[in-house]
């Protein structure tokens, strides 16, 4: 029987590529989204993948949303925590709202999503949890103290949860993308891309969302059963950890 995979932020950007790749690999995919109803409807029409709207920064919303997925498709066996936001500002100008919005969505969401499913995974002796962190969680980034802290926290969470559940058939891994050619990144002026961003990347180009998605498909597979607590860096050589 096809395994059930839940992808947060799964209808746009990297998340959409992950949802499509898992679907193509034979998983029953549920794509979560937060607010863009038009994009979610377009994604569903294009792919046939069911979409579910809830706010990953709310534990109650996550528990209810995962219950809906369970009722429709079955219990979550693969969880991809991809949802994330930015609220960039230099720290001395950052508001509490900017700080907490990013921490709640990018870091606290991992608790909110994993806690409702981890007991079921342990009972079934199988689970795959894949957390999408960031290069900026590894090296830091000016103007992103909130984002870098949240993404570094994702890595620490990954390592701890992996240790707790390794003997129960559950793997927990992180992926740290660099500059990926999503709609948001491609909206950066070409001159900025050419002069300030691409020179930092040894392979000389942006990554593609599908390249991150292929990393997810591998870590979700039975072939990756001996890999847990790892951080897979996908950044074209920009930062080597």
Short mmCIF file of C-alpha atoms in Angstrom, two decimals, residues 5 21-22 32-33 37 39 57-58 75 77 79-80 98 106 110 126 141 144 166 172 182 190 224 227 230 232:
data_model
loop_
_atom_site.label_atom_id
_atom_site.label_comp_id
_atom_site.label_asym_id
_atom_site.label_seq_id
_atom_site.Cartn_x
_atom_site.Cartn_y
_atom_site.Cartn_z
CA UNK A 5 3.28 11.78 2.98
CA UNK A 21 8.14 14.27 -6.64
CA UNK A 22 6.69 12.20 -3.80
CA UNK A 32 -0.53 21.72 3.35
CA UNK A 33 -0.71 25.45 2.76
CA UNK A 37 -6.07 29.81 -1.82
CA UNK A 39 -2.19 29.03 -5.69
CA UNK A 57 2.38 27.85 13.88
CA UNK A 58 -0.71 26.61 15.77
CA UNK A 75 -1.91 8.01 9.11
CA UNK A 77 4.17 7.95 7.56
CA UNK A 79 6.41 14.13 7.15
CA UNK A 80 8.22 16.91 5.32
CA UNK A 98 9.07 39.89 13.26
CA UNK A 106 9.89 27.94 11.05
CA UNK A 110 8.30 21.24 13.96
CA UNK A 126 8.20 3.19 10.72
CA UNK A 141 23.05 35.70 7.54
CA UNK A 144 18.18 37.33 9.35
CA UNK A 166 16.31 5.52 15.85
CA UNK A 172 14.82 12.14 11.11
CA UNK A 182 12.00 29.64 -6.68
CA UNK A 190 19.20 40.11 -12.57
CA UNK A 224 17.80 5.66 3.37
CA UNK A 227 20.66 7.55 7.53
CA UNK A 230 22.04 13.85 9.19
CA UNK A 232 22.16 17.05 3.73
#
